[in-house]
Amino acid sequence: QVQLVESGGGLVQSGGSLRLSCAASGSIFSINAMGWYRQAPGKQRELVASKSNGGGTNYADSVKGRFTVSRDNAKNTVILQMNSLKPEDTAVYYCNAAILCGPFNTTRTYWGQGTQVTVSS
């Protein structure tokens, strides 16, 4: 079993900052990409940022220059530093990871439970 546990959401004023953290635990052989998605009310879930185990990053255009994704591979964690937050960033943020549970297993995608981020104007 694999679990992704998130922390760090909350309420912040426009222009403020928040830091989200996600730790993966359980039967983990290796982790490929880790990252964050978000889903606002009435909208589809969308990629915010991700980072591969090789270090490559991918960001949504709407967050480039404001958000930074980082990983601590030794601790199986991924961090999302969010600066210059805007009301349109309000959403539930989900941690996502592509995890291999054994050398002969296939990679599966796992999700965290979600953490609410609310940005007031």
PDB file of C-alpha atoms in Angstrom:
ATOM      1  CA  GLN A   1       0.000   0.000   0.000  1.00  0.00           C
ATOM      2  CA  VAL A   2       1.095   3.521  -0.797  1.00  0.00           C
ATOM      3  CA  GLN A   3      -0.132   6.710   0.825  1.00  0.00           C
ATOM      4  CA  LEU A   4       0.350  10.332  -0.118  1.00  0.00           C
ATOM      5  CA  VAL A   5      -0.190  12.730   2.778  1.00  0.00           C
ATOM      6  CA  GLU A   6      -0.483  16.437   2.066  1.00  0.00           C
ATOM      7  CA  SER A   7      -0.177  19.447   4.325  1.00  0.00           C
ATOM      8  CA  GLY A   8       0.048  23.208   4.109  1.00  0.00           C
ATOM      9  CA  GLY A   9      -3.179  24.460   2.578  1.00  0.00           C
ATOM     10  CA  GLY A  10      -5.195  27.318   4.035  1.00  0.00           C
ATOM     11  CA  LEU A  11      -6.528  30.819   3.580  1.00  0.00           C
ATOM     12  CA  VAL A  12      -4.289  33.631   2.367  1.00  0.00           C
ATOM     13  CA  GLN A  13      -4.784  37.118   0.981  1.00  0.00           C
ATOM     14  CA  SER A  14      -4.074  37.959  -2.630  1.00  0.00           C
ATOM     15  CA  GLY A  15      -0.345  38.448  -3.116  1.00  0.00           C
ATOM     16  CA  GLY A  16       0.526  36.141  -0.266  1.00  0.00           C
ATOM     17  CA  SER A  17       2.384  32.837  -0.177  1.00  0.00           C
ATOM     18  CA  LEU A  18       1.695  29.265   0.832  1.00  0.00           C
ATOM     19  CA  ARG A  19       3.809  26.133   0.876  1.00  0.00           C
ATOM     20  CA  LEU A  20       2.307  22.719   0.212  1.00  0.00           C
ATOM     21  CA  SER A  21       4.074  19.526   1.170  1.00  0.00           C
ATOM     22  CA  CYS A  22       3.351  15.913   0.243  1.00  0.00           C
ATOM     23  CA  ALA A  23       5.049  12.808   1.597  1.00  0.00           C
ATOM     24  CA  ALA A  24       4.758   9.376   0.031  1.00  0.00           C
ATOM     25  CA  SER A  25       5.021   6.302   2.236  1.00  0.00           C
ATOM     26  CA  GLY A  26       4.468   2.563   2.028  1.00  0.00           C
ATOM     27  CA  SER A  27       5.737  -0.080  -0.370  1.00  0.00           C
ATOM     28  CA  ILE A  28       7.822   2.138  -2.643  1.00  0.00           C
ATOM     29  CA  PHE A  29      10.544   0.825  -4.911  1.00  0.00           C
ATOM     30  CA  SER A  30      10.995   4.025  -6.883  1.00  0.00           C
ATOM     31  CA  ILE A  31       9.105   7.200  -7.726  1.00  0.00           C
ATOM     32  CA  ASN A  32       9.034   8.690 -11.189  1.00  0.00           C
ATOM     33  CA  ALA A  33       7.229  12.017 -11.470  1.00  0.00           C
ATOM     34  CA  MET A  34       5.723  13.769  -8.461  1.00  0.00           C
ATOM     35  CA  GLY A  35       3.650  16.890  -8.617  1.00  0.00           C
ATOM     36  CA  TRP A  36       0.480  18.804  -7.953  1.00  0.00           C
ATOM     37  CA  TYR A  37      -2.894  19.131  -9.612  1.00  0.00           C
ATOM     38  CA  ARG A  38      -5.773  21.383  -8.633  1.00  0.00           C
ATOM     39  CA  GLN A  39      -9.506  21.445  -9.092  1.00  0.00           C
ATOM     40  CA  ALA A  40     -11.645  24.536  -8.688  1.00  0.00           C
ATOM     41  CA  PRO A  41     -15.439  24.301  -8.267  1.00  0.00           C
ATOM     42  CA  GLY A  42     -17.117  23.492 -11.562  1.00  0.00           C
ATOM     43  CA  LYS A  43     -13.813  22.957 -13.352  1.00  0.00           C
ATOM     44  CA  GLN A  44     -11.758  19.976 -14.392  1.00  0.00           C
ATOM     45  CA  ARG A  45      -8.692  18.892 -12.478  1.00  0.00           C
ATOM     46  CA  GLU A  46      -5.598  20.431 -14.037  1.00  0.00           C
ATOM     47  CA  LEU A  47      -1.851  20.016 -13.731  1.00  0.00           C
ATOM     48  CA  VAL A  48      -0.168  22.748 -11.695  1.00  0.00           C
ATOM     49  CA  ALA A  49       3.427  21.564 -11.598  1.00  0.00           C
ATOM     50  CA  SER A  50       5.408  18.346 -11.676  1.00  0.00           C
ATOM     51  CA  LYS A  51       8.995  17.212 -11.367  1.00  0.00           C
ATOM     52  CA  SER A  52      10.518  14.016 -12.679  1.00  0.00           C
ATOM     53  CA  ASN A  53      13.109  11.981 -10.811  1.00  0.00           C
ATOM     54  CA  GLY A  54      15.586  13.244 -13.392  1.00  0.00           C
ATOM     55  CA  GLY A  55      14.892  16.836 -12.360  1.00  0.00           C
ATOM     56  CA  GLY A  56      12.809  18.034 -15.287  1.00  0.00           C
ATOM     57  CA  THR A  57       9.892  20.295 -14.395  1.00  0.00           C
ATOM     58  CA  ASN A  58       6.576  21.101 -16.005  1.00  0.00           C
ATOM     59  CA  TYR A  59       4.360  24.055 -15.034  1.00  0.00           C
ATOM     60  CA  ALA A  60       0.946  25.293 -16.039  1.00  0.00           C
ATOM     61  CA  ASP A  61       1.265  28.586 -17.907  1.00  0.00           C
ATOM     62  CA  SER A  62      -0.897  30.292 -15.304  1.00  0.00           C
ATOM     63  CA  VAL A  63       1.602  29.626 -12.493  1.00  0.00           C
ATOM     64  CA  LYS A  64       4.945  30.058 -14.247  1.00  0.00           C
ATOM     65  CA  GLY A  65       7.135  32.539 -12.421  1.00  0.00           C
ATOM     66  CA  ARG A  66       5.008  32.331  -9.260  1.00  0.00           C
ATOM     67  CA  PHE A  67       5.090  28.662  -8.207  1.00  0.00           C
ATOM     68  CA  THR A  68       8.095  26.410  -7.702  1.00  0.00           C
ATOM     69  CA  VAL A  69       8.023  22.627  -7.395  1.00  0.00           C
ATOM     70  CA  SER A  70      10.837  20.788  -5.655  1.00  0.00           C
ATOM     71  CA  ARG A  71      11.537  17.285  -4.421  1.00  0.00           C
ATOM     72  CA  ASP A  72      13.461  15.577  -1.670  1.00  0.00           C
ATOM     73  CA  ASN A  73      13.993  12.145  -3.181  1.00  0.00           C
ATOM     74  CA  ALA A  74      15.526  10.739   0.002  1.00  0.00           C
ATOM     75  CA  LYS A  75      12.317  11.568   1.879  1.00  0.00           C
ATOM     76  CA  ASN A  76       9.899  10.848  -0.983  1.00  0.00           C
ATOM     77  CA  THR A  77       8.443  14.324  -0.680  1.00  0.00           C
ATOM     78  CA  VAL A  78       7.366  17.008  -3.098  1.00  0.00           C
ATOM     79  CA  ILE A  79       6.963  20.662  -2.200  1.00  0.00           C
ATOM     80  CA  LEU A  80       4.976  23.366  -3.968  1.00  0.00           C
ATOM     81  CA  GLN A  81       6.017  26.895  -3.050  1.00  0.00           C
ATOM     82  CA  MET A  82       3.288  29.285  -4.146  1.00  0.00           C
ATOM     83  CA  ASN A  83       4.044  33.002  -4.258  1.00  0.00           C
ATOM     84  CA  SER A  84       2.074  36.005  -5.500  1.00  0.00           C
ATOM     85  CA  LEU A  85      -1.149  34.070  -5.068  1.00  0.00           C
ATOM     86  CA  LYS A  86      -4.260  35.228  -6.873  1.00  0.00           C
ATOM     87  CA  PRO A  87      -7.962  34.560  -6.193  1.00  0.00           C
ATOM     88  CA  GLU A  88      -8.047  32.386  -9.317  1.00  0.00           C
ATOM     89  CA  ASP A  89      -5.578  30.029  -7.624  1.00  0.00           C
ATOM     90  CA  THR A  90      -8.339  29.034  -5.209  1.00  0.00           C
ATOM     91  CA  ALA A  91      -8.892  25.284  -5.529  1.00  0.00           C
ATOM     92  CA  VAL A  92      -8.375  21.927  -3.895  1.00  0.00           C
ATOM     93  CA  TYR A  93      -4.777  20.919  -4.539  1.00  0.00           C
ATOM     94  CA  TYR A  94      -3.947  17.237  -4.981  1.00  0.00           C
ATOM     95  CA  CYS A  95      -0.555  15.603  -4.723  1.00  0.00           C
ATOM     96  CA  ASN A  96       0.181  13.108  -7.487  1.00  0.00           C
ATOM     97  CA  ALA A  97       2.934  10.541  -7.871  1.00  0.00           C
ATOM     98  CA  ALA A  98       3.867   7.829 -10.349  1.00  0.00           C
ATOM     99  CA  ILE A  99       5.202   5.019  -8.169  1.00  0.00           C
ATOM    100  CA  LEU A 100       6.779   1.652  -8.803  1.00  0.00           C
ATOM    101  CA  CYS A 101       6.111  -0.697  -5.897  1.00  0.00           C
ATOM    102  CA  GLY A 102       8.571  -3.395  -6.917  1.00  0.00           C
ATOM    103  CA  PRO A 103      11.202  -4.113  -9.573  1.00  0.00           C
ATOM    104  CA  PHE A 104       8.804  -6.279 -11.556  1.00  0.00           C
ATOM    105  CA  ASN A 105       5.664  -4.216 -10.978  1.00  0.00           C
ATOM    106  CA  THR A 106       4.166  -1.616 -13.244  1.00  0.00           C
ATOM    107  CA  THR A 107       4.116   2.079 -12.431  1.00  0.00           C
ATOM    108  CA  ARG A 108       0.865   3.258 -10.900  1.00  0.00           C
ATOM    109  CA  THR A 109      -0.483   6.731 -10.256  1.00  0.00           C
ATOM    110  CA  TYR A 110      -1.404   7.646  -6.702  1.00  0.00           C
ATOM    111  CA  TRP A 111      -3.288  10.669  -5.356  1.00  0.00           C
ATOM    112  CA  GLY A 112      -3.375  12.478  -2.061  1.00  0.00           C
ATOM    113  CA  GLN A 113      -6.609  13.359  -0.309  1.00  0.00           C
ATOM    114  CA  GLY A 114      -6.472  17.009  -1.353  1.00  0.00           C
ATOM    115  CA  THR A 115      -5.873  20.228   0.545  1.00  0.00           C
ATOM    116  CA  GLN A 116      -7.891  23.416   0.188  1.00  0.00           C
ATOM    117  CA  VAL A 117      -6.175  26.617  -0.881  1.00  0.00           C
ATOM    118  CA  THR A 118      -8.288  29.766  -0.699  1.00  0.00           C
ATOM    119  CA  VAL A 119      -7.004  33.145  -1.852  1.00  0.00           C
ATOM    120  CA  SER A 120      -9.095  36.150  -0.848  1.00  0.00           C
ATOM    121  CA  SER A 121      -9.120  39.361  -2.853  1.00  0.00           C
TER     122      SER A 121
END
